[in-house]
Tab-separated table of C-alpha atoms in Angstrom:
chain	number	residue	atom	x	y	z
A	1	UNK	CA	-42.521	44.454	-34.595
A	2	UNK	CA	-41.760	40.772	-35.547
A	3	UNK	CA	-39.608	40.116	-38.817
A	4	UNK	CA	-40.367	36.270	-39.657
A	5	UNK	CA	-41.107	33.631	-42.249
A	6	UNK	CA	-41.792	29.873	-42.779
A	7	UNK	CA	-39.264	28.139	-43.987
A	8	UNK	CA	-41.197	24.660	-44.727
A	9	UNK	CA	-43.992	22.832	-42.676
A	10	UNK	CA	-43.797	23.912	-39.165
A	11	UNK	CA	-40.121	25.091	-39.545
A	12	UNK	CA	-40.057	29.243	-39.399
A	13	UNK	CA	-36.820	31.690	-39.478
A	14	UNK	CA	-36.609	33.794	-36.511
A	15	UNK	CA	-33.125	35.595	-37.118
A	16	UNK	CA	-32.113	38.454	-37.745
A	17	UNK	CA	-29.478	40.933	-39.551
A	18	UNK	CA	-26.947	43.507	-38.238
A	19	UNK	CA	-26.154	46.373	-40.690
A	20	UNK	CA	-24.361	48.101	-38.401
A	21	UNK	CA	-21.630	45.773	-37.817
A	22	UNK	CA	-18.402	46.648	-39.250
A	23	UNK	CA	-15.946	43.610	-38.156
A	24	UNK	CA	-17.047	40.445	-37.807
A	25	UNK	CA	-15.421	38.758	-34.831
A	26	UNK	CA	-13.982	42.219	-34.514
A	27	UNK	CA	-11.564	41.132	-37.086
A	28	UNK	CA	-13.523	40.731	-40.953
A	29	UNK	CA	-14.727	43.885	-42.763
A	30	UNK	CA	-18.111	42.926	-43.169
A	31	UNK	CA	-19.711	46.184	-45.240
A	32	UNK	CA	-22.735	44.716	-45.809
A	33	UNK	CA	-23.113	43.525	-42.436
A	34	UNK	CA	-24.290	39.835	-41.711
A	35	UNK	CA	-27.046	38.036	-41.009
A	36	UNK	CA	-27.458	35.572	-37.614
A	37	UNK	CA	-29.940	33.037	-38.547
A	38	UNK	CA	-32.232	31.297	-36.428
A	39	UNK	CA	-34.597	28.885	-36.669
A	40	UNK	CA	-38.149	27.382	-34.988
A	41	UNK	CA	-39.545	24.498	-35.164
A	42	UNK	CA	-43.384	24.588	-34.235
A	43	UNK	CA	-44.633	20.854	-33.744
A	44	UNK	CA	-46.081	18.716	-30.917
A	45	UNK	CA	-43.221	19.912	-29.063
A	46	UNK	CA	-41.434	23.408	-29.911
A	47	UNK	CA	-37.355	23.716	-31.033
A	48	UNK	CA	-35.439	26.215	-30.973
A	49	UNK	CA	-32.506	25.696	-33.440
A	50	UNK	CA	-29.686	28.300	-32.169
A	51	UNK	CA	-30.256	30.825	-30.767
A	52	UNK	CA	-28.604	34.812	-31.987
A	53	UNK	CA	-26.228	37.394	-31.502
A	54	UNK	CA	-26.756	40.244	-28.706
A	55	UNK	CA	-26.850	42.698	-31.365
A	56	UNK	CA	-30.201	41.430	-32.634
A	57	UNK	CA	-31.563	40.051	-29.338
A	58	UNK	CA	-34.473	42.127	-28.890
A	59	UNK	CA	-35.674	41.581	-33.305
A	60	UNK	CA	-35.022	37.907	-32.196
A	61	UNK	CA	-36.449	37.580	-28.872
A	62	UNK	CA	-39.749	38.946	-30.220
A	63	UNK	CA	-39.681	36.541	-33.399
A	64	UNK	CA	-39.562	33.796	-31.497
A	65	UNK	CA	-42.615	34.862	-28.800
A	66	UNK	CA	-44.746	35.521	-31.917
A	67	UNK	CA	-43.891	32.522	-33.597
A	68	UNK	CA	-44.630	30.750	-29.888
A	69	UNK	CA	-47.519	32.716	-30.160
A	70	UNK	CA	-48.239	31.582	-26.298
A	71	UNK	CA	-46.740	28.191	-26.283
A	72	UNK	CA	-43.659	27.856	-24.438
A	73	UNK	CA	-39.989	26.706	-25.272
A	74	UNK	CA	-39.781	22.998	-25.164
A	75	UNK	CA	-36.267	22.804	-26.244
A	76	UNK	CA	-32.920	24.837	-27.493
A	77	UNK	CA	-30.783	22.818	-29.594
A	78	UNK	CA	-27.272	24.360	-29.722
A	79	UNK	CA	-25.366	23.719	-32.910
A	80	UNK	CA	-22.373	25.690	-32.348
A	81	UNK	CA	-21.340	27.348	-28.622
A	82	UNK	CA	-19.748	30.455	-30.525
A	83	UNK	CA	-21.259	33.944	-29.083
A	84	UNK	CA	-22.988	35.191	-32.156
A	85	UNK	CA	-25.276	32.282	-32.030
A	86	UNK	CA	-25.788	31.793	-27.898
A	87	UNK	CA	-24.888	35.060	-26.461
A	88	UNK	CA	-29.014	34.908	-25.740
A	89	UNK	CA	-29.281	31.683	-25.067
A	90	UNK	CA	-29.028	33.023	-21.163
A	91	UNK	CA	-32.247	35.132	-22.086
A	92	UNK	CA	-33.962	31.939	-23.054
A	93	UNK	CA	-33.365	30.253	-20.002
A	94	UNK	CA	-35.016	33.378	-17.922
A	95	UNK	CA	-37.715	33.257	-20.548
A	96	UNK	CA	-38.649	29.726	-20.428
A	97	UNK	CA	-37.415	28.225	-17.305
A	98	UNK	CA	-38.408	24.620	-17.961
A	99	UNK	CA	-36.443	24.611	-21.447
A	100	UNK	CA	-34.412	21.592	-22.168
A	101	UNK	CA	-31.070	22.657	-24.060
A	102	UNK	CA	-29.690	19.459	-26.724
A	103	UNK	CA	-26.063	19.796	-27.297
A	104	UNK	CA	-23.090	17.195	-26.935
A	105	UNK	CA	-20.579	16.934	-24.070
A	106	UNK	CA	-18.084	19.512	-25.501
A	107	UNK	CA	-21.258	22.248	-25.922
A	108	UNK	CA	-21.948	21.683	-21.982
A	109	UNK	CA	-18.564	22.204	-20.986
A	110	UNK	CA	-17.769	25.601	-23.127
A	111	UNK	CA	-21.710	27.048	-21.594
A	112	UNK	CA	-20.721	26.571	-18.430
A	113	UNK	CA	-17.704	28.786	-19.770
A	114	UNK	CA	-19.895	31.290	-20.930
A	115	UNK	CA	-23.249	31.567	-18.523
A	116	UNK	CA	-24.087	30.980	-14.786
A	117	UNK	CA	-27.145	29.428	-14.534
A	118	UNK	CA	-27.245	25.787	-13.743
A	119	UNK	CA	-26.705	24.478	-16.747
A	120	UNK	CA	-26.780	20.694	-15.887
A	121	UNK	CA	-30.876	21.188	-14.822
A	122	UNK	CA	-31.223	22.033	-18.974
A	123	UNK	CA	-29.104	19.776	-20.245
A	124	UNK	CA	-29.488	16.768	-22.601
A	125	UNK	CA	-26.503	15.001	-23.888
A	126	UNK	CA	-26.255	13.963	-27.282
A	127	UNK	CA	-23.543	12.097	-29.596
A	128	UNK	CA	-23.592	11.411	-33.309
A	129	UNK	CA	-26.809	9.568	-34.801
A	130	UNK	CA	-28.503	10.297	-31.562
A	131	UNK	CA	-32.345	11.658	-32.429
A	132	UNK	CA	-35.250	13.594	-30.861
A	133	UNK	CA	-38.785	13.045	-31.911
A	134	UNK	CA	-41.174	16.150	-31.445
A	135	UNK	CA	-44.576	14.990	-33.169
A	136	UNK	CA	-44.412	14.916	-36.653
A	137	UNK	CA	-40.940	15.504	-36.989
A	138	UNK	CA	-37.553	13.321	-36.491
A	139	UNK	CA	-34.038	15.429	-35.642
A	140	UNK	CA	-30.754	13.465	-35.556
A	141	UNK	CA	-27.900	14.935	-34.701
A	142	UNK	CA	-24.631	14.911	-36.579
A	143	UNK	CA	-21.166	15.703	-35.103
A	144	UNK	CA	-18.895	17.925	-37.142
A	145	UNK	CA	-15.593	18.732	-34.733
A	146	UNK	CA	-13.473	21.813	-36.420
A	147	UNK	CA	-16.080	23.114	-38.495
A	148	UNK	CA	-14.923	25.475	-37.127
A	149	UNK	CA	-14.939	24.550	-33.502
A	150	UNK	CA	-14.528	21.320	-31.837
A	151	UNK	CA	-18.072	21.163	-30.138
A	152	UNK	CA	-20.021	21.910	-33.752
A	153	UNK	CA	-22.634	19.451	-34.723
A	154	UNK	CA	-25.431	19.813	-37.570
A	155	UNK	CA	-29.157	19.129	-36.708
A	156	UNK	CA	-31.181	16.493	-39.638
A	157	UNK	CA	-34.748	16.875	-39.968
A	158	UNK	CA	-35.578	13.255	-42.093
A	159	UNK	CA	-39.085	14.235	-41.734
A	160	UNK	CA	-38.539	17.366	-44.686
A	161	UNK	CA	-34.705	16.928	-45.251
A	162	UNK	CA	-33.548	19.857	-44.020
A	163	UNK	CA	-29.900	20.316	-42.654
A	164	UNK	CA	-29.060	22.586	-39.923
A	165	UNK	CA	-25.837	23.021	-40.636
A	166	UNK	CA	-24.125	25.895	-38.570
A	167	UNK	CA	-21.186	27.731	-39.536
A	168	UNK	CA	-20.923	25.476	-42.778
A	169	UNK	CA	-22.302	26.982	-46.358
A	170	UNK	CA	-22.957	29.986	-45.104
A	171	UNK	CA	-21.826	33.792	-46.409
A	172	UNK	CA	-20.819	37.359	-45.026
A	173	UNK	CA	-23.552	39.770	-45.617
A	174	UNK	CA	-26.808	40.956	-44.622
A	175	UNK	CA	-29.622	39.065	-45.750
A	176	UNK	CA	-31.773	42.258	-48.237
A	177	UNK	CA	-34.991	40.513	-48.177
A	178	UNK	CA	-34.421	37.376	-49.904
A	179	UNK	CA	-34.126	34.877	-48.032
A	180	UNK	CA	-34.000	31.784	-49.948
A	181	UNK	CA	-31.241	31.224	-52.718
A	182	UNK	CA	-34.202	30.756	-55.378
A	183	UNK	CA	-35.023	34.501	-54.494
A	184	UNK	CA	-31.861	35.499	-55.319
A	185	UNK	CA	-29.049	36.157	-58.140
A	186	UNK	CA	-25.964	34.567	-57.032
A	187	UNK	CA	-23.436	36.511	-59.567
A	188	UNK	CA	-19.617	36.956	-58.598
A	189	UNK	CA	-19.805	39.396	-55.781
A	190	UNK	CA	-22.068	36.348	-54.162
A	191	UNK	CA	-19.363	33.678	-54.876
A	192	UNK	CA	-16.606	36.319	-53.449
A	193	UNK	CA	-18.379	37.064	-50.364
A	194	UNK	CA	-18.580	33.087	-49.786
A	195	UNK	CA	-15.440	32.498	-50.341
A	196	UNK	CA	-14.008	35.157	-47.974
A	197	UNK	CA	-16.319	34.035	-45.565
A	198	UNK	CA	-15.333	30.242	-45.872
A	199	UNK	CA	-11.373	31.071	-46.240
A	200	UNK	CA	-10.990	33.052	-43.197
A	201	UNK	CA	-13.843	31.651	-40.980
A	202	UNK	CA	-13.694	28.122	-41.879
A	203	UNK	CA	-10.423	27.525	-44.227
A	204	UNK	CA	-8.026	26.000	-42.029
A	205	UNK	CA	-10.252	23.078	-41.478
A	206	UNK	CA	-9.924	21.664	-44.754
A	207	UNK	CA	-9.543	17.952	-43.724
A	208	UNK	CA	-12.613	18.523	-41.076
A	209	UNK	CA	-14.767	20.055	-43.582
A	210	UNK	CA	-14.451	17.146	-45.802
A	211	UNK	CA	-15.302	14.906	-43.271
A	212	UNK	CA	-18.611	16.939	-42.483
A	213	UNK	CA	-19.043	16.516	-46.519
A	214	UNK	CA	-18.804	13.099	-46.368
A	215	UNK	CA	-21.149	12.622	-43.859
A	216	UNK	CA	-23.755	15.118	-45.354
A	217	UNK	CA	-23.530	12.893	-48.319
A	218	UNK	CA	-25.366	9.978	-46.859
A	219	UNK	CA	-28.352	12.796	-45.607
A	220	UNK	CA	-31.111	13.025	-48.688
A	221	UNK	CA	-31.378	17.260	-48.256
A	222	UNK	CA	-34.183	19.286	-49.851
A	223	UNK	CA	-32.383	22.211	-48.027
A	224	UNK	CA	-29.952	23.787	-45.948
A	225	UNK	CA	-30.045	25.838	-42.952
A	226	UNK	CA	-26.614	27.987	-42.571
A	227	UNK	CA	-26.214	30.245	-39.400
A	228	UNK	CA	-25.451	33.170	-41.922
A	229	UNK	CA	-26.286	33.987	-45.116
A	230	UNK	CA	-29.253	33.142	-47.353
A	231	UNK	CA	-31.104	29.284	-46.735
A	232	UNK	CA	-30.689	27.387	-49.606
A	233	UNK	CA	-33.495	25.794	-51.416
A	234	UNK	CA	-31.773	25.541	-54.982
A	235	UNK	CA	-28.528	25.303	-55.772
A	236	UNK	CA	-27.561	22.881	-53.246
A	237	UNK	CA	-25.148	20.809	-55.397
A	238	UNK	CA	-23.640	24.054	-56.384
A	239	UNK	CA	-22.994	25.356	-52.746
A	240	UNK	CA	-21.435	21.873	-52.031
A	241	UNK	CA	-19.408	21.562	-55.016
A	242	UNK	CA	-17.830	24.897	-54.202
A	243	UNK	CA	-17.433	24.244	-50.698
A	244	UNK	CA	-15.666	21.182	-51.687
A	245	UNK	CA	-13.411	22.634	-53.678
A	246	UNK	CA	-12.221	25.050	-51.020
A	247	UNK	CA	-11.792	22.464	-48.243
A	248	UNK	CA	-9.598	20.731	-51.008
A	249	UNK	CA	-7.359	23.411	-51.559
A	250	UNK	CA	-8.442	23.480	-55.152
A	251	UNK	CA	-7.633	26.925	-56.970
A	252	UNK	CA	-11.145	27.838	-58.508
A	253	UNK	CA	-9.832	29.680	-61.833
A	254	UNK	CA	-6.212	28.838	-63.722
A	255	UNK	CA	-4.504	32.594	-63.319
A	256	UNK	CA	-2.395	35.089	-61.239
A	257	UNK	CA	-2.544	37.007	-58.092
A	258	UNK	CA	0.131	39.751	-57.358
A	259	UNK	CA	-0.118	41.019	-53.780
A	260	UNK	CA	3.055	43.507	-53.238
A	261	UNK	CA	4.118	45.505	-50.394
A	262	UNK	CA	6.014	48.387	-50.943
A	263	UNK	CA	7.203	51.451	-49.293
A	264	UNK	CA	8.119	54.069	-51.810
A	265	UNK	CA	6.815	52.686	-54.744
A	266	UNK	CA	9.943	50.744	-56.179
A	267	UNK	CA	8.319	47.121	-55.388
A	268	UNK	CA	4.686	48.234	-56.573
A	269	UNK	CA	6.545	49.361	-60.000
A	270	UNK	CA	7.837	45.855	-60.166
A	271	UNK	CA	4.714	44.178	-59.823
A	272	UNK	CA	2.574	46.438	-62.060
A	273	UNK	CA	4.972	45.906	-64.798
A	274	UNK	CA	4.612	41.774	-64.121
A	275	UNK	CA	1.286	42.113	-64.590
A	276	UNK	CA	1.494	44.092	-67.789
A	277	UNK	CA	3.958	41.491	-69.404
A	278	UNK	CA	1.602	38.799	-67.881
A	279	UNK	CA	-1.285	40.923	-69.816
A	280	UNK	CA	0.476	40.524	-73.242
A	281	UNK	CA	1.460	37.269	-73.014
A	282	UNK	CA	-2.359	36.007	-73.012
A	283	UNK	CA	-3.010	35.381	-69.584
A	284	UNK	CA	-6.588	37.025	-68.597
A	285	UNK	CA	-7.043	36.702	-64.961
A	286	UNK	CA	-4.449	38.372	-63.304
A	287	UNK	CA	-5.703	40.275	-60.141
A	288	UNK	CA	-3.518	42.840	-58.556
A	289	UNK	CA	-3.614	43.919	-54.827
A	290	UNK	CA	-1.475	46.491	-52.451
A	291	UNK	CA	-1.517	44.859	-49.352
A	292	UNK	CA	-1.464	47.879	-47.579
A	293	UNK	CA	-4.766	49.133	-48.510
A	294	UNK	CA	-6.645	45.719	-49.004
A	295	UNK	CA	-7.649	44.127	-45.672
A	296	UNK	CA	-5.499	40.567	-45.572
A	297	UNK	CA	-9.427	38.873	-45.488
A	298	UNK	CA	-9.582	39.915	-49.089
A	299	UNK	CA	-6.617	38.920	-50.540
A	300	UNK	CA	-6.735	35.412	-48.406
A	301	UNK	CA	-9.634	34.458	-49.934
A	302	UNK	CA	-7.964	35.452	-53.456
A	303	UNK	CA	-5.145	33.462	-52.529
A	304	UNK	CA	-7.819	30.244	-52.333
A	305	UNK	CA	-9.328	31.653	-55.878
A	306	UNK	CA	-5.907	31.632	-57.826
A	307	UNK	CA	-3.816	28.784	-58.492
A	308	UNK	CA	-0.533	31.032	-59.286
A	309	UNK	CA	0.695	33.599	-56.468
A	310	UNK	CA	3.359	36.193	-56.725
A	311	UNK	CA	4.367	37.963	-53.548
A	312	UNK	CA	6.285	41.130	-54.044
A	313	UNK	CA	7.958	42.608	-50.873
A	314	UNK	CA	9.956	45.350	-49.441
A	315	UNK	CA	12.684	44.474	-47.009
A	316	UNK	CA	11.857	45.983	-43.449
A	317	UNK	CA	14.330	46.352	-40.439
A	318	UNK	CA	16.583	43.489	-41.921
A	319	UNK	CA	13.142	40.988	-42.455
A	320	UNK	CA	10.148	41.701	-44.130
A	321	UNK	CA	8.042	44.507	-44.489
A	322	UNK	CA	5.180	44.171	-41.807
A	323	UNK	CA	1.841	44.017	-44.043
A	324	UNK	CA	3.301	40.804	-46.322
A	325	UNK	CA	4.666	39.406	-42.817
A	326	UNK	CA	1.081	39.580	-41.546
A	327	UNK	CA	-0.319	38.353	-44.491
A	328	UNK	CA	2.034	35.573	-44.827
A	329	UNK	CA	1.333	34.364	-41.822
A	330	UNK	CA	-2.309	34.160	-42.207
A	331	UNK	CA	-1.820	32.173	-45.318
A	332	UNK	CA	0.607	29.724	-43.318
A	333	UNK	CA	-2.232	29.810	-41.097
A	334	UNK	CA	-5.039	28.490	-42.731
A	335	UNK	CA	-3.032	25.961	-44.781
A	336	UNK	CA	-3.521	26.271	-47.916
A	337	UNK	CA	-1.907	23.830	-49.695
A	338	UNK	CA	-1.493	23.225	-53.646
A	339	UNK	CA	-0.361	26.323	-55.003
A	340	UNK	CA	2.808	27.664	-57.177
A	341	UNK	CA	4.349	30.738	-56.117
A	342	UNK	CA	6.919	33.520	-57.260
A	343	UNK	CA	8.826	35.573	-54.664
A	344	UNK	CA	10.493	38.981	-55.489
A	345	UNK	CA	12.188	40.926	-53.250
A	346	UNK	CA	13.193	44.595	-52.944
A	347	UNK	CA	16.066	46.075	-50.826
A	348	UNK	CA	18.049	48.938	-50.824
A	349	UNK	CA	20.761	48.316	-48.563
A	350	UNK	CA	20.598	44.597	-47.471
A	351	UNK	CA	17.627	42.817	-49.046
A	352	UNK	CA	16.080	40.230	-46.716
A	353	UNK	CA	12.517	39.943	-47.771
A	354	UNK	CA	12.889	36.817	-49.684
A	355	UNK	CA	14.191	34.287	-47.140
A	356	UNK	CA	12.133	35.462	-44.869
A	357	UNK	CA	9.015	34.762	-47.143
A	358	UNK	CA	9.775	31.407	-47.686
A	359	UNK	CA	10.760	30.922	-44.327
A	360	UNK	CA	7.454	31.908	-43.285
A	361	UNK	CA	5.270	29.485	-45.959
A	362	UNK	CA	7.476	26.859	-45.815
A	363	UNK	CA	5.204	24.668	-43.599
A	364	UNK	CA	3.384	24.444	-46.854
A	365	UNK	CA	5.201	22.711	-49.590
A	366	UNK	CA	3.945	24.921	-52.237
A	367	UNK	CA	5.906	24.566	-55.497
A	368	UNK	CA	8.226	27.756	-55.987
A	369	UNK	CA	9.104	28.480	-60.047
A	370	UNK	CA	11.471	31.433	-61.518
A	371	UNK	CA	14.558	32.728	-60.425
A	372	UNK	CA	15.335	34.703	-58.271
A	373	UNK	CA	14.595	38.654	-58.593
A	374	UNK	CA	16.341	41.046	-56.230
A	375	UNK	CA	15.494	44.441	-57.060
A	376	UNK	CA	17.792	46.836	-55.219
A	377	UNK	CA	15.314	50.072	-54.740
A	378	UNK	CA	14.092	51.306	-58.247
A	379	UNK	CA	14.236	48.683	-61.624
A	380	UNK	CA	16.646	48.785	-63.858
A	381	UNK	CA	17.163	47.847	-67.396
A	382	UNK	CA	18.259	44.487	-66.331
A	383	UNK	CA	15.072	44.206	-64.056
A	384	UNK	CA	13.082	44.831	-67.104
A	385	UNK	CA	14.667	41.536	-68.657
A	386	UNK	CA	14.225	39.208	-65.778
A	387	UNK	CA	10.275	40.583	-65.075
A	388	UNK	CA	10.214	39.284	-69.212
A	389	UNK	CA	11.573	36.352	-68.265
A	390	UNK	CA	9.884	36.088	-65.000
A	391	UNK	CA	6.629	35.878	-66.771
A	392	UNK	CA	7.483	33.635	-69.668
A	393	UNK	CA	8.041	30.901	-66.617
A	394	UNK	CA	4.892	32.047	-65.197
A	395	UNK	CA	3.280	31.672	-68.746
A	396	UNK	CA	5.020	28.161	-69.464
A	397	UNK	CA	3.874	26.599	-65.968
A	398	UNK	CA	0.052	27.727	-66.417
A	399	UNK	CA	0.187	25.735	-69.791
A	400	UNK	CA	1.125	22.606	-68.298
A	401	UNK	CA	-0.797	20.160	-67.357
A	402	UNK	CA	-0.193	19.303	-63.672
A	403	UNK	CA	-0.081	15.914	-63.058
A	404	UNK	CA	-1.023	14.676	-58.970
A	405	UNK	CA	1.387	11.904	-58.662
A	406	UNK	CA	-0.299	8.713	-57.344
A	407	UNK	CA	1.252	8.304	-53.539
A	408	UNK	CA	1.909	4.747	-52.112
A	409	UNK	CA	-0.910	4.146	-49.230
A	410	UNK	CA	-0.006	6.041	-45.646
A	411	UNK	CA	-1.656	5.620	-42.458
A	412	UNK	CA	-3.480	8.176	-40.932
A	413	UNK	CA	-4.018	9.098	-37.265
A	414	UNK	CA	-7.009	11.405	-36.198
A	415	UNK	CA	-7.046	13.890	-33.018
A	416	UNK	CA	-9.599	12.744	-30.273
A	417	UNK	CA	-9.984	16.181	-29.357
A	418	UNK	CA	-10.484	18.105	-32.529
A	419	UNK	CA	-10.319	15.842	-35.493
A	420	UNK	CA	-7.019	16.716	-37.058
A	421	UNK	CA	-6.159	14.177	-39.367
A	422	UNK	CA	-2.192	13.126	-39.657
A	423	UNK	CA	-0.881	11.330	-42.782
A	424	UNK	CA	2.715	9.422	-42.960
A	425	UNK	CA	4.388	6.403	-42.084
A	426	UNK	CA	4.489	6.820	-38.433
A	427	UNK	CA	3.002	9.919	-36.082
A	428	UNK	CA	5.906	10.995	-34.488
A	429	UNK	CA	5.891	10.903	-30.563
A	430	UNK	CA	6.499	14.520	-30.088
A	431	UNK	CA	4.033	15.696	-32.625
A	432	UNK	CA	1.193	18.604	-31.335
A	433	UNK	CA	-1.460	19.006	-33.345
A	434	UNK	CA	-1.684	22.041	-35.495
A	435	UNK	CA	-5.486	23.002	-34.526
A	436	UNK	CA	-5.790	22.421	-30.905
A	437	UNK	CA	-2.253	22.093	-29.326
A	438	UNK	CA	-2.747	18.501	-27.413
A	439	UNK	CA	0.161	15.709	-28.412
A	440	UNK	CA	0.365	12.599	-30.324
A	441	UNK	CA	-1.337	10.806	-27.352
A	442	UNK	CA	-4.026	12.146	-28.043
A	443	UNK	CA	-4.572	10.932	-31.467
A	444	UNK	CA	-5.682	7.686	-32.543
A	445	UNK	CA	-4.730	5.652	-35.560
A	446	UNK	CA	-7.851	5.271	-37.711
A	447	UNK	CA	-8.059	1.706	-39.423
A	448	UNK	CA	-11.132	1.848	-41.557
């Protein structure tokens, strides 16, 4: 039986969730599932806005005939080429045979990756600012490369000012009824789900999200349209602030997060005890995690939440014990930038953990504070003294108040392919973009 709503005036939701899920992109715990969100326009002519995962396809496919309700499928407009949003786009095509598909060059050339019908015979190209008129209604189309891949674009209705705005401001999590934000109570365990969902999915593409800010700026939106999570009809400013923030690198609360890996309980002792002297000395948020039991998506998106990191470590095989390593790297990963950080290290009989941490994040120029605290299996009395001292540094540098230091003009040069943006005084000729591999001639030198 059909599950739908209407959103606005001829506008209806035709997605779906999946409960059953239990790793998004077989990678994410997702307990509480997630939603794949789909959207119909019914006007003079019909639009299909995305399209939905296989896991929902038959809940979706039967939305969309009983919103149809005997029309056909005029067009499909594809916002984003990833699977969980096209992987029935193919049953479309069988469905409606004469349907046009709207998408720009880069869409066309990952579907002809993906399916095997004649995709040319569907296709309409479009490029940024291009529109489509369907009766009553006006969509323009607005290109967002890297959010989170490089063929994304949003869809602008300027008839009710509703974005489209695919993988951006959306959330983990199965939609429970409520579909709009004004239906719902956004409390912490919203915000956390959004930010893991935005870290992991979306958080390397700081620079590119900002750009897609920018350009949403100049839109006048009464709502927006995610590809998961709820739609949001209030709270838009909120949404964008926070999204902001997070594509900045900005830590959202002033306090400490101790992620430790440790074997036989030597390094966890160690950074329970720094978060105890931590405690006392007045600081309030202080959030502690064992790496081995938390999945890395968790403490990630922690990592964007904090704005002081401690990494506590057990050496492993002469380098670093394999959970922090992992974690580490998917830090270094998605960039994050702007954040002060204490190392400790634990060894027993040739520590190593240390170098190889900063080794690993030294790509991002975070700003390391304390000395340095080699504990050599258990603590010690002397430990005891520099964990005190540890956390008086820790204490002292959270009371400042950081300064950003005003930096003489650079030029920038921007990746064709993806949108990478590259700041200094000159792009180097053997440079490779960090986000899609291609070289420095590739990139152009923006001048506006």
């Amino acid at each position: 039986m059909f599950n739908v709503r209407q959103i606005s005036d001829d506008f209806y939701y035709v997605g779906g969730n999946d409960r059953r899920l239990e790793l998004f992109e077989n990678v994410y715990p997702v307990p509480d599932g997630v939603s794949y969100n789909s959207y119909l326009l019914v006007d003079d002519k019909t639009v299909l806005l995305d399209t939905a995962d296989a896991a929902i396809a038959h809940q979706f496919l039967e939305n969309l005939e009983h919103v149809l309700d005997g029309r056909t499928l005029d067009y499909v407009v594809v916002n984003h080429m990833e699977p969980d949003h096209c992987a029935t786009l193919c049953d479309i095509v069988v469905r409606y045979p004469d349907v046009k598909i709207v998408g720009n060059t880069m869409t066309f050339r990952m579907m002809k990756q993906f399916f095997n019908f004649d995709v040319d015979q569907h296709a309409i190209v479009v490029k940024d600012g291009d529109t489509l008129e369907t009766g009553h209604h006006v969509l323009s189309f607005v290109t967002t490369p890297m959010v989170h891949w490089p063929e994304v674009m949003m869809t602008y209705d300027s008839t009710t000012g509703i974005l489209f705005s695919a993988d951006a401001f959306g959330t983990f999590g199965a939609l429970h009824g409520n579909l709009f934000t004004s239906e719902m109570d956004l409390d912490e365990s919203f915000w956390d789900e959004a930010r893991r969902y935005y870290t992991n999915i979306v958080g390397k593409y700081g620079v590119q999200v900002t750009n897609a800010l920018k350009k949403a700026s100049t839109l006048d939106i009464s709502m927006l349209c995610p590809l998961h999570g709820p739609i949001w009809d209030e709270d838009i400013s909120l949404m964008v602030e926070h999204t902001a923030s997070w594509a900045a690198y900005k830590p959202e609360v002033k306090g400490v997060m101790i992620a430790y890996g440790s074997i036989y309980g030597g390094t966890a002792n160690a950074a329970e005890i720094l978060a105890s002297k931590l405690s006392e000395k007045g600081i309030h948020n202080i959030k502690v995690y064992d790496i081995s039991k938390t999945d890395l998506s968790y403490i990630l998106s922690e990592s964007f939440k904090y704005s002081h990191l401690v990494f506590a470590s057990a050496s492993y095989n002469a380098g670093l014990f394999t959970p922090m390593q992992n974690l580490l790297i998917e830090i270094k990963e998605h960039l994050l930038q702007n954040r002060t950080c204490v190392l400790i290290e634990n060894g027993t009989w040739a520590p190593s953990a240390k170098k190889t941490m900063k080794a690993i994040l030294e790509p991002l120029s975070w700003n390391y504070i304390g000395e340095e605290l080699t504990i050599k299996s258990r603590m010690k009395n002397a430990d005891f003294e520099k964990i005190e001292a540890l956390a008086d540094v820790i204490v002292e540098d959270m009371n400042k108040e950081h300064q950003v230091k005003e930096e003489a003009p650079v030029r920038k040069w921007r990746c064709k392919i993806c949108g990478y943006e590259y700041s200094g005084e000159e792009l180097p000729e053997n440079f490779i973009c960090p986000l899609c591999k291609h070289p420095a001639s590739d990139f152009e030198e923006i001048t506006e």
